Structure formats: structure tokens, C-alpha cells
Amino acid sequence: MRLENIKLNLETELVLNVGDPIGKTNAPRCYNKLFELLDMNAIMLPCEIKKGQLPQFLDACHLLGIHYLCPTMPHKGDFVDLLDDVDETSRLFHSVNAIRIDEKGSHGAGMDGKGAIRAMLKGGAKLDGINALMQGSGGISGVVAYELSRQNVKKLYIANRTPEKAEQIARVLRENSATEVEVIGTDKAAMDRAAENCELFANLTPLGMNGYPYRHDYLGFIDRMPKTATVFDCVINPPMSETILAAQNNGLNTVPGMQMLVSQMDVIFDFMFGKKITEADQEACIEELCNYLHVEKPVKR
């Protein structure tokens, strides 16, 4: 990445990837590659802000003329009540990952769900009228579930170790969509039963991620899914996660996590900068990220 687009003058836009901790963030690689490709005088840098310090941080952004923020954990929810307006998904599930500050105020949007759906559809997944199974009830689970409901998913199973968190997502979906929702455990019997009539499985947990100490206890339910099903994983590293490999070994369609990351760039760049990016730009992001992580580019089978 050469970054010859950066002029280092008063017009240079500083875009901050805000989290705590933030040391292993991958987002700047993608954003800075796109700034280079689009010849934008902008650079993204990681910024570690402690929980509870966001009001002071926003004051500093106004003072310094910083107009663009990309929150990650644990701040996606905490930013919502501090902004002038947020989109419907962010309001329902208290999560933003793109913020634009302009003369009209501070505006937030949650793009994780939109990126996941774009990646699924681009990857060949059928969503309209299907039953789907997703695992996890963490930061991105609610927004992905809501976007699935907007694609007319008929029934959604939410599998989670602790049903209380999953029930919170289910309650919001029942109140704001026509999708039938059932919360289940992650035990073998429950996963097997749900998988048999689901055309989509979405792993929305960090299970299987490099550096994360836990793996999936059981992936045998993937063998029970219809041969026309799609398996999606939010895990970026490794690109060919254990979930994706299990699905490919069973001949299923797969959508690796890197596709979600680059697919949401389209809507983020439109929302934040008014810029359009192409499929070629997205592929360049994947190549940049793979080179940075020293991993092979995910392959579709």
C-alpha cells in the first residue's frame, strides 16, 4: 500500500477506528486501500478510547474537525445515545459501526447486517421464504437477524449457550418483523433438529478465529443441512474457517467472513463519503487483507 493519495494538508481527512482494545484491528487495511484506489485524501488510524470516555472523545472530534468514525467493540452500542440520529437497525439493536459528523450533526448507522446480507446474496444464498439458523447473540447478531427478516426469511432459529441474550434479539424481531423466531441451545440434538430444514447457517460468533481460545464444540449439524444450503461465517482470520471447511467438505455453498467485511464497504463509503466502490475495489481489499495477514485468499467451491 503506497498511500500516495494522502496530501498531508488541512484537507486530509482523519478517519478513526475506535475501540478498546484496538491493537489487532483489520479495518484500516481495507479503508486505506480504498482511499488509495479512489484517490481520496484520507487515512484511517486505530484509536483506543476507554469505555466511559466517549463523550469527551466526541467533544475532541468536534474541536479537531474529525468527521468520520468507525466504532468497534465495545463502543458500538455506547455511541448510539450520544449521536443526533441513527438508522432504524441501530436504534433497535443499539449498534453503530459508521459515524458521519457534519454541519447538521452526528449521524450513525449499523452496516454489519447490511454487509452480511450483501455478501450472502452475492455469494449465491437464497433468503426469501427460507428457514435459517444462526449461532450467537453478540454484537452483530441482532442487526444480521433483523436484515434477514427484511429479506423475508420465514423462520429464524437463534442458537446460543445462554438463552437470555438470544431471547432479547427474538423479542425485538417478533415486535418488528413477520419472521417466526425460535431460540434454541447449542447442543447436538437442538442443532441437528434445526439444521435439517434450514437453507442457511450463519456463524456470528468468534469461534474458530485465530487467537480466540475456543472452537466449535460440534459442527456435525452441517451434514444434516439440505445440499442446496449456504453456510456463512463472520470469522475473517483464518479466511477458510472451520465452519467454512466443514460446509465445503459437505458440498454446500459457502460465504467466508472476508466477503462480509468488503461487502459492507459499499454502503459505508456511500453513507460516510458519498463514494461508490466497485467489485474490483472489493477484490483489491481482500487481496490487501490477505497479504497483511499472510494468509491465502479464500476460495469458492
PDB file of N, CA and C in Angstrom, residues 90-145:
ATOM      1  N   SER A  90     -29.869   0.410  13.884  1.00  0.00           N
ATOM      2  CA  SER A  90     -29.051   0.809  15.033  1.00  0.00           C
ATOM      3  C   SER A  90     -29.906   1.144  16.240  1.00  0.00           C
ATOM      4  N   ARG A  91     -31.052   1.755  15.990  1.00  0.00           N
ATOM      5  CA  ARG A  91     -31.957   2.108  17.094  1.00  0.00           C
ATOM      6  C   ARG A  91     -32.509   0.858  17.768  1.00  0.00           C
ATOM      7  N   LEU A  92     -32.896  -0.122  16.964  1.00  0.00           N
ATOM      8  CA  LEU A  92     -33.498  -1.338  17.515  1.00  0.00           C
ATOM      9  C   LEU A  92     -32.488  -2.182  18.283  1.00  0.00           C
ATOM     10  N   PHE A  93     -31.268  -2.262  17.760  1.00  0.00           N
ATOM     11  CA  PHE A  93     -30.289  -3.190  18.343  1.00  0.00           C
ATOM     12  C   PHE A  93     -29.097  -2.475  18.966  1.00  0.00           C
ATOM     13  N   HIS A  94     -29.178  -1.153  19.048  1.00  0.00           N
ATOM     14  CA  HIS A  94     -28.178  -0.381  19.777  1.00  0.00           C
ATOM     15  C   HIS A  94     -26.766  -0.708  19.295  1.00  0.00           C
ATOM     16  N   SER A  95     -26.544  -0.483  18.004  1.00  0.00           N
ATOM     17  CA  SER A  95     -25.232  -0.807  17.446  1.00  0.00           C
ATOM     18  C   SER A  95     -24.971   0.033  16.202  1.00  0.00           C
ATOM     19  N   VAL A  96     -23.864   0.788  16.213  1.00  0.00           N
ATOM     20  CA  VAL A  96     -23.428   1.521  15.025  1.00  0.00           C
ATOM     21  C   VAL A  96     -21.972   1.175  14.740  1.00  0.00           C
ATOM     22  N   ASN A  97     -21.609   1.158  13.462  1.00  0.00           N
ATOM     23  CA  ASN A  97     -20.194   0.991  13.120  1.00  0.00           C
ATOM     24  C   ASN A  97     -19.739   1.978  12.056  1.00  0.00           C
ATOM     25  N   ALA A  98     -20.574   3.003  11.790  1.00  0.00           N
ATOM     26  CA  ALA A  98     -20.181   4.079  10.881  1.00  0.00           C
ATOM     27  C   ALA A  98     -20.816   5.376  11.377  1.00  0.00           C
ATOM     28  N   ILE A  99     -19.995   6.404  11.558  1.00  0.00           N
ATOM     29  CA  ILE A  99     -20.471   7.694  12.065  1.00  0.00           C
ATOM     30  C   ILE A  99     -19.947   8.810  11.171  1.00  0.00           C
ATOM     31  N   ARG A 100     -20.858   9.700  10.785  1.00  0.00           N
ATOM     32  CA  ARG A 100     -20.502  10.888   9.998  1.00  0.00           C
ATOM     33  C   ARG A 100     -20.894  12.126  10.799  1.00  0.00           C
ATOM     34  N   ILE A 101     -19.954  13.057  10.952  1.00  0.00           N
ATOM     35  CA  ILE A 101     -20.196  14.298  11.680  1.00  0.00           C
ATOM     36  C   ILE A 101     -20.117  15.452  10.681  1.00  0.00           C
ATOM     37  N   ASP A 102     -21.216  16.201  10.537  1.00  0.00           N
ATOM     38  CA  ASP A 102     -21.228  17.316   9.596  1.00  0.00           C
ATOM     39  C   ASP A 102     -21.946  18.512  10.219  1.00  0.00           C
ATOM     40  N   GLU A 103     -22.236  19.517   9.386  1.00  0.00           N
ATOM     41  CA  GLU A 103     -22.844  20.735   9.904  1.00  0.00           C
ATOM     42  C   GLU A 103     -24.257  20.515  10.450  1.00  0.00           C
ATOM     43  N   LYS A 104     -24.875  19.377  10.095  1.00  0.00           N
ATOM     44  CA  LYS A 104     -26.223  19.070  10.572  1.00  0.00           C
ATOM     45  C   LYS A 104     -26.223  18.204  11.831  1.00  0.00           C
ATOM     46  N   GLY A 105     -25.046  17.787  12.292  1.00  0.00           N
ATOM     47  CA  GLY A 105     -24.975  16.979  13.497  1.00  0.00           C
ATOM     48  C   GLY A 105     -24.183  15.699  13.299  1.00  0.00           C
ATOM     49  N   SER A 106     -24.395  14.750  14.203  1.00  0.00           N
ATOM     50  CA  SER A 106     -23.692  13.461  14.165  1.00  0.00           C
ATOM     51  C   SER A 106     -24.685  12.362  13.784  1.00  0.00           C
ATOM     52  N   HIS A 107     -24.314  11.561  12.807  1.00  0.00           N
ATOM     53  CA  HIS A 107     -25.212  10.573  12.232  1.00  0.00           C
ATOM     54  C   HIS A 107     -24.555   9.197  12.273  1.00  0.00           C
ATOM     55  N   GLY A 108     -25.269   8.208  12.809  1.00  0.00           N
ATOM     56  CA  GLY A 108     -24.719   6.868  12.915  1.00  0.00           C
ATOM     57  C   GLY A 108     -25.523   5.843  12.152  1.00  0.00           C
ATOM     58  N   ALA A 109     -24.852   4.795  11.716  1.00  0.00           N
ATOM     59  CA  ALA A 109     -25.521   3.700  11.021  1.00  0.00           C
ATOM     60  C   ALA A 109     -24.813   2.389  11.346  1.00  0.00           C
ATOM     61  N   GLY A 110     -25.598   1.316  11.383  1.00  0.00           N
ATOM     62  CA  GLY A 110     -25.046  -0.019  11.584  1.00  0.00           C
ATOM     63  C   GLY A 110     -25.017  -0.768  10.267  1.00  0.00           C
ATOM     64  N   MET A 111     -23.829  -1.061   9.777  1.00  0.00           N
ATOM     65  CA  MET A 111     -23.680  -1.654   8.449  1.00  0.00           C
ATOM     66  C   MET A 111     -23.320  -3.131   8.481  1.00  0.00           C
ATOM     67  N   ASP A 112     -23.090  -3.697   9.674  1.00  0.00           N
ATOM     68  CA  ASP A 112     -22.703  -5.111   9.748  1.00  0.00           C
ATOM     69  C   ASP A 112     -23.771  -6.008   9.138  1.00  0.00           C
ATOM     70  N   GLY A 113     -25.042  -5.748   9.478  1.00  0.00           N
ATOM     71  CA  GLY A 113     -26.120  -6.572   8.946  1.00  0.00           C
ATOM     72  C   GLY A 113     -26.252  -6.435   7.445  1.00  0.00           C
ATOM     73  N   LYS A 114     -26.182  -5.196   6.949  1.00  0.00           N
ATOM     74  CA  LYS A 114     -26.284  -4.963   5.517  1.00  0.00           C
ATOM     75  C   LYS A 114     -25.128  -5.626   4.776  1.00  0.00           C
ATOM     76  N   GLY A 115     -23.922  -5.548   5.361  1.00  0.00           N
ATOM     77  CA  GLY A 115     -22.770  -6.194   4.734  1.00  0.00           C
ATOM     78  C   GLY A 115     -22.919  -7.700   4.684  1.00  0.00           C
ATOM     79  N   ALA A 116     -23.443  -8.288   5.766  1.00  0.00           N
ATOM     80  CA  ALA A 116     -23.643  -9.737   5.792  1.00  0.00           C
ATOM     81  C   ALA A 116     -24.641 -10.169   4.723  1.00  0.00           C
ATOM     82  N   ILE A 117     -25.759  -9.446   4.607  1.00  0.00           N
ATOM     83  CA  ILE A 117     -26.781  -9.810   3.623  1.00  0.00           C
ATOM     84  C   ILE A 117     -26.249  -9.645   2.210  1.00  0.00           C
ATOM     85  N   ARG A 118     -25.551  -8.552   1.934  1.00  0.00           N
ATOM     86  CA  ARG A 118     -24.974  -8.351   0.605  1.00  0.00           C
ATOM     87  C   ARG A 118     -24.018  -9.483   0.261  1.00  0.00           C
ATOM     88  N   ALA A 119     -23.195  -9.884   1.234  1.00  0.00           N
ATOM     89  CA  ALA A 119     -22.250 -10.971   0.987  1.00  0.00           C
ATOM     90  C   ALA A 119     -22.983 -12.277   0.714  1.00  0.00           C
ATOM     91  N   MET A 120     -24.035 -12.562   1.488  1.00  0.00           N
ATOM     92  CA  MET A 120     -24.799 -13.792   1.291  1.00  0.00           C
ATOM     93  C   MET A 120     -25.432 -13.835  -0.098  1.00  0.00           C
ATOM     94  N   LEU A 121     -26.079 -12.739  -0.478  1.00  0.00           N
ATOM     95  CA  LEU A 121     -26.762 -12.708  -1.772  1.00  0.00           C
ATOM     96  C   LEU A 121     -25.759 -12.783  -2.916  1.00  0.00           C
ATOM     97  N   LYS A 122     -24.675 -12.031  -2.793  1.00  0.00           N
ATOM     98  CA  LYS A 122     -23.642 -12.074  -3.823  1.00  0.00           C
ATOM     99  C   LYS A 122     -23.028 -13.467  -3.910  1.00  0.00           C
ATOM    100  N   GLY A 123     -22.948 -14.149  -2.765  1.00  0.00           N
ATOM    101  CA  GLY A 123     -22.364 -15.486  -2.724  1.00  0.00           C
ATOM    102  C   GLY A 123     -23.308 -16.593  -3.153  1.00  0.00           C
ATOM    103  N   GLY A 124     -24.529 -16.241  -3.545  1.00  0.00           N
ATOM    104  CA  GLY A 124     -25.443 -17.248  -4.079  1.00  0.00           C
ATOM    105  C   GLY A 124     -26.445 -17.801  -3.092  1.00  0.00           C
ATOM    106  N   ALA A 125     -26.561 -17.208  -1.913  1.00  0.00           N
ATOM    107  CA  ALA A 125     -27.524 -17.700  -0.923  1.00  0.00           C
ATOM    108  C   ALA A 125     -28.944 -17.313  -1.313  1.00  0.00           C
ATOM    109  N   LYS A 126     -29.878 -18.227  -1.090  1.00  0.00           N
ATOM    110  CA  LYS A 126     -31.300 -17.926  -1.222  1.00  0.00           C
ATOM    111  C   LYS A 126     -31.822 -17.564   0.163  1.00  0.00           C
ATOM    112  N   LEU A 127     -32.526 -16.413   0.272  1.00  0.00           N
ATOM    113  CA  LEU A 127     -33.019 -15.955   1.567  1.00  0.00           C
ATOM    114  C   LEU A 127     -34.535 -15.823   1.614  1.00  0.00           C
ATOM    115  N   ASP A 128     -35.142 -15.446   0.550  1.00  0.00           N
ATOM    116  CA  ASP A 128     -36.581 -15.194   0.526  1.00  0.00           C
ATOM    117  C   ASP A 128     -37.374 -16.475   0.803  1.00  0.00           C
ATOM    118  N   GLY A 129     -38.129 -16.469   1.905  1.00  0.00           N
ATOM    119  CA  GLY A 129     -39.011 -17.583   2.225  1.00  0.00           C
ATOM    120  C   GLY A 129     -38.363 -18.798   2.845  1.00  0.00           C
ATOM    121  N   ILE A 130     -37.083 -18.705   3.230  1.00  0.00           N
ATOM    122  CA  ILE A 130     -36.377 -19.876   3.765  1.00  0.00           C
ATOM    123  C   ILE A 130     -36.459 -19.919   5.290  1.00  0.00           C
ATOM    124  N   ASN A 131     -36.035 -21.051   5.852  1.00  0.00           N
ATOM    125  CA  ASN A 131     -35.718 -21.162   7.271  1.00  0.00           C
ATOM    126  C   ASN A 131     -34.208 -20.996   7.416  1.00  0.00           C
ATOM    127  N   ALA A 132     -33.780 -20.291   8.453  1.00  0.00           N
ATOM    128  CA  ALA A 132     -32.355 -20.034   8.656  1.00  0.00           C
ATOM    129  C   ALA A 132     -31.979 -20.315  10.104  1.00  0.00           C
ATOM    130  N   LEU A 133     -30.733 -20.690  10.295  1.00  0.00           N
ATOM    131  CA  LEU A 133     -30.172 -20.967  11.617  1.00  0.00           C
ATOM    132  C   LEU A 133     -28.958 -20.083  11.803  1.00  0.00           C
ATOM    133  N   MET A 134     -28.936 -19.317  12.873  1.00  0.00           N
ATOM    134  CA  MET A 134     -27.742 -18.538  13.178  1.00  0.00           C
ATOM    135  C   MET A 134     -27.276 -18.852  14.593  1.00  0.00           C
ATOM    136  N   GLN A 135     -25.970 -18.783  14.793  1.00  0.00           N
ATOM    137  CA  GLN A 135     -25.390 -19.068  16.103  1.00  0.00           C
ATOM    138  C   GLN A 135     -24.747 -17.809  16.649  1.00  0.00           C
ATOM    139  N   GLY A 136     -25.106 -17.467  17.888  1.00  0.00           N
ATOM    140  CA  GLY A 136     -24.526 -16.307  18.541  1.00  0.00           C
ATOM    141  C   GLY A 136     -25.555 -15.235  18.813  1.00  0.00           C
ATOM    142  N   SER A 137     -25.326 -14.457  19.873  1.00  0.00           N
ATOM    143  CA  SER A 137     -26.215 -13.337  20.196  1.00  0.00           C
ATOM    144  C   SER A 137     -25.395 -12.128  20.625  1.00  0.00           C
ATOM    145  N   GLY A 138     -24.198 -12.015  20.057  1.00  0.00           N
ATOM    146  CA  GLY A 138     -23.303 -10.912  20.407  1.00  0.00           C
ATOM    147  C   GLY A 138     -23.540  -9.666  19.593  1.00  0.00           C
ATOM    148  N   GLY A 139     -22.476  -8.867  19.412  1.00  0.00           N
ATOM    149  CA  GLY A 139     -22.581  -7.529  18.860  1.00  0.00           C
ATOM    150  C   GLY A 139     -23.254  -7.405  17.515  1.00  0.00           C
ATOM    151  N   ILE A 140     -23.003  -8.338  16.590  1.00  0.00           N
ATOM    152  CA  ILE A 140     -23.578  -8.203  15.249  1.00  0.00           C
ATOM    153  C   ILE A 140     -24.809  -9.079  15.042  1.00  0.00           C
ATOM    154  N   SER A 141     -25.140  -9.912  16.001  1.00  0.00           N
ATOM    155  CA  SER A 141     -26.205 -10.900  15.800  1.00  0.00           C
ATOM    156  C   SER A 141     -27.567 -10.249  15.577  1.00  0.00           C
ATOM    157  N   GLY A 142     -27.901  -9.246  16.372  1.00  0.00           N
ATOM    158  CA  GLY A 142     -29.205  -8.610  16.246  1.00  0.00           C
ATOM    159  C   GLY A 142     -29.391  -7.943  14.895  1.00  0.00           C
ATOM    160  N   VAL A 143     -28.368  -7.202  14.443  1.00  0.00           N
ATOM    161  CA  VAL A 143     -28.509  -6.484  13.172  1.00  0.00           C
ATOM    162  C   VAL A 143     -28.556  -7.443  11.991  1.00  0.00           C
ATOM    163  N   VAL A 144     -27.800  -8.536  12.062  1.00  0.00           N
ATOM    164  CA  VAL A 144     -27.865  -9.531  10.986  1.00  0.00           C
ATOM    165  C   VAL A 144     -29.232 -10.208  10.985  1.00  0.00           C
ATOM    166  N   ALA A 145     -29.736 -10.556  12.174  1.00  0.00           N
ATOM    167  CA  ALA A 145     -31.056 -11.181  12.271  1.00  0.00           C
ATOM    168  C   ALA A 145     -32.133 -10.274  11.697  1.00  0.00           C
TER     169      ALA A 145
END
